[in-house]
């Protein structure tokens, strides 16, 4: 089964996908959040191309393992996406995924400006990979 990760933000949504065997997560796109929530053509094309059966949505937790302040909005957005697409969702801890994504991109020599569109999809692939690994364990 293919699993699609969504790193839901107010402006952008980072998207990553698993291989059919659920072994490897790969970053694939960053889309405007409004297009994803509205199930607009660019998002529908991703769904048609990759045919995911489940969304794994990143949920921000504090270091104390409590839901972060943005969690309520992300949960509502995930519900809207599921309603629009018919694809169920689960949540995964996305703590530190954006920070790790930025570190990785900095190591590759990207500037803050060059990183802007990439961080969200890299973060989605990081928490998806962690979710896949935990599921196999």
XYZ file of C-alpha atoms in Angstrom:
137
model
C 0.000 0.000 0.000
C 1.234 3.493 -0.763
C 1.095 5.982 2.075
C 1.210 9.739 1.484
C 2.546 12.095 4.136
C 1.189 15.617 4.446
C 3.129 18.245 6.372
C 0.219 20.643 6.759
C 1.036 24.306 7.236
C -1.021 27.456 6.952
C 0.650 28.453 3.670
C 2.149 25.251 2.232
C 1.731 21.494 2.454
C 4.770 19.298 2.019
C 4.033 15.951 0.403
C 5.989 12.695 0.555
C 5.109 9.190 -0.595
C 6.064 5.672 0.387
C 6.954 2.912 -2.022
C 4.270 0.189 -2.361
C 6.132 -2.045 0.122
C 6.113 0.730 2.762
C 9.893 0.665 3.129
C 11.076 4.068 1.875
C 9.635 7.589 2.065
C 10.400 10.018 -0.762
C 9.671 13.765 -0.849
C 7.629 14.659 -3.948
C 6.048 18.122 -3.795
C 5.114 21.273 -1.959
C 1.687 22.689 -2.756
C -0.216 25.741 -1.554
C -2.334 24.716 1.436
C -5.418 26.246 -0.167
C -5.077 23.898 -3.174
C -4.757 20.816 -0.995
C -7.737 21.714 1.211
C -9.852 22.548 -1.859
C -8.817 19.280 -3.552
C -7.712 21.407 -6.529
C -6.312 19.958 -9.738
C -2.592 19.918 -8.749
C -3.386 17.918 -5.609
C -5.792 15.601 -7.436
C -3.056 14.909 -10.003
C -0.692 13.835 -7.224
C -3.386 11.533 -5.880
C -4.004 10.065 -9.347
C -0.268 9.629 -10.010
C 0.560 7.979 -6.684
C -2.793 6.425 -5.651
C -2.270 6.533 -1.868
C -4.530 4.532 0.411
C -3.698 6.452 3.590
C -2.520 9.917 4.598
C -0.050 10.292 7.443
C -0.381 13.870 8.656
C 2.284 15.454 10.808
C 1.061 16.633 14.188
C 3.217 19.031 16.183
C 3.960 17.969 19.716
C 5.894 19.861 22.331
C 9.040 18.355 23.796
C 6.815 17.401 26.749
C 4.775 15.153 24.371
C 1.725 17.427 24.517
C -0.049 18.531 21.357
C 1.365 21.843 20.187
C -0.682 25.003 19.658
C -1.178 24.320 15.920
C -2.480 20.769 16.427
C -6.192 21.675 16.508
C -6.017 23.472 13.143
C -4.023 20.650 11.576
C -6.569 18.092 12.779
C -9.401 20.125 11.250
C -7.521 20.511 7.968
C -6.733 16.780 7.830
C -10.430 16.027 8.329
C -11.343 18.350 5.429
C -8.780 16.641 3.181
C -10.128 13.205 4.092
C -13.706 14.370 3.479
C -12.754 15.762 0.050
C -10.708 12.755 -1.078
C -12.212 9.772 0.726
C -8.706 8.774 1.847
C -8.405 8.104 5.596
C -5.724 9.741 7.700
C -3.667 9.072 10.798
C -1.319 11.369 12.651
C 2.404 11.071 13.253
C 4.684 13.008 15.555
C 6.430 15.624 13.440
C 8.540 17.065 16.258
C 11.863 18.342 14.977
C 11.194 17.191 11.380
C 11.378 20.740 9.976
C 14.512 21.482 11.970
C 16.148 18.283 10.694
C 15.039 19.068 7.123
C 16.623 22.539 7.326
C 19.839 21.083 8.725
C 20.008 18.584 5.884
C 19.413 21.246 3.230
C 21.998 23.568 4.818
C 24.530 20.749 4.630
C 23.837 20.601 0.898
C 24.679 24.301 0.653
C 21.192 25.722 0.134
C 20.411 29.240 1.322
C 17.338 30.057 3.428
C 15.625 31.334 0.294
C 16.433 28.195 -1.701
C 15.193 26.030 1.175
C 11.826 27.705 1.472
C 9.964 25.451 -0.952
C 11.802 22.267 -0.025
C 11.711 22.108 3.773
C 8.075 21.020 3.991
C 8.403 18.047 1.637
C 11.671 16.927 3.251
C 10.018 17.183 6.687
C 7.073 15.111 5.389
C 9.460 12.421 4.165
C 11.266 12.382 7.536
C 8.167 11.841 9.665
C 6.754 9.392 7.116
C 9.968 7.357 7.246
C 9.839 7.336 11.047
C 6.198 6.216 10.904
C 7.006 3.457 8.402
C 9.970 2.263 10.503
C 7.888 2.217 13.708
C 5.145 0.283 11.978
C 7.589 -2.396 10.832
C 9.204 -2.700 14.264
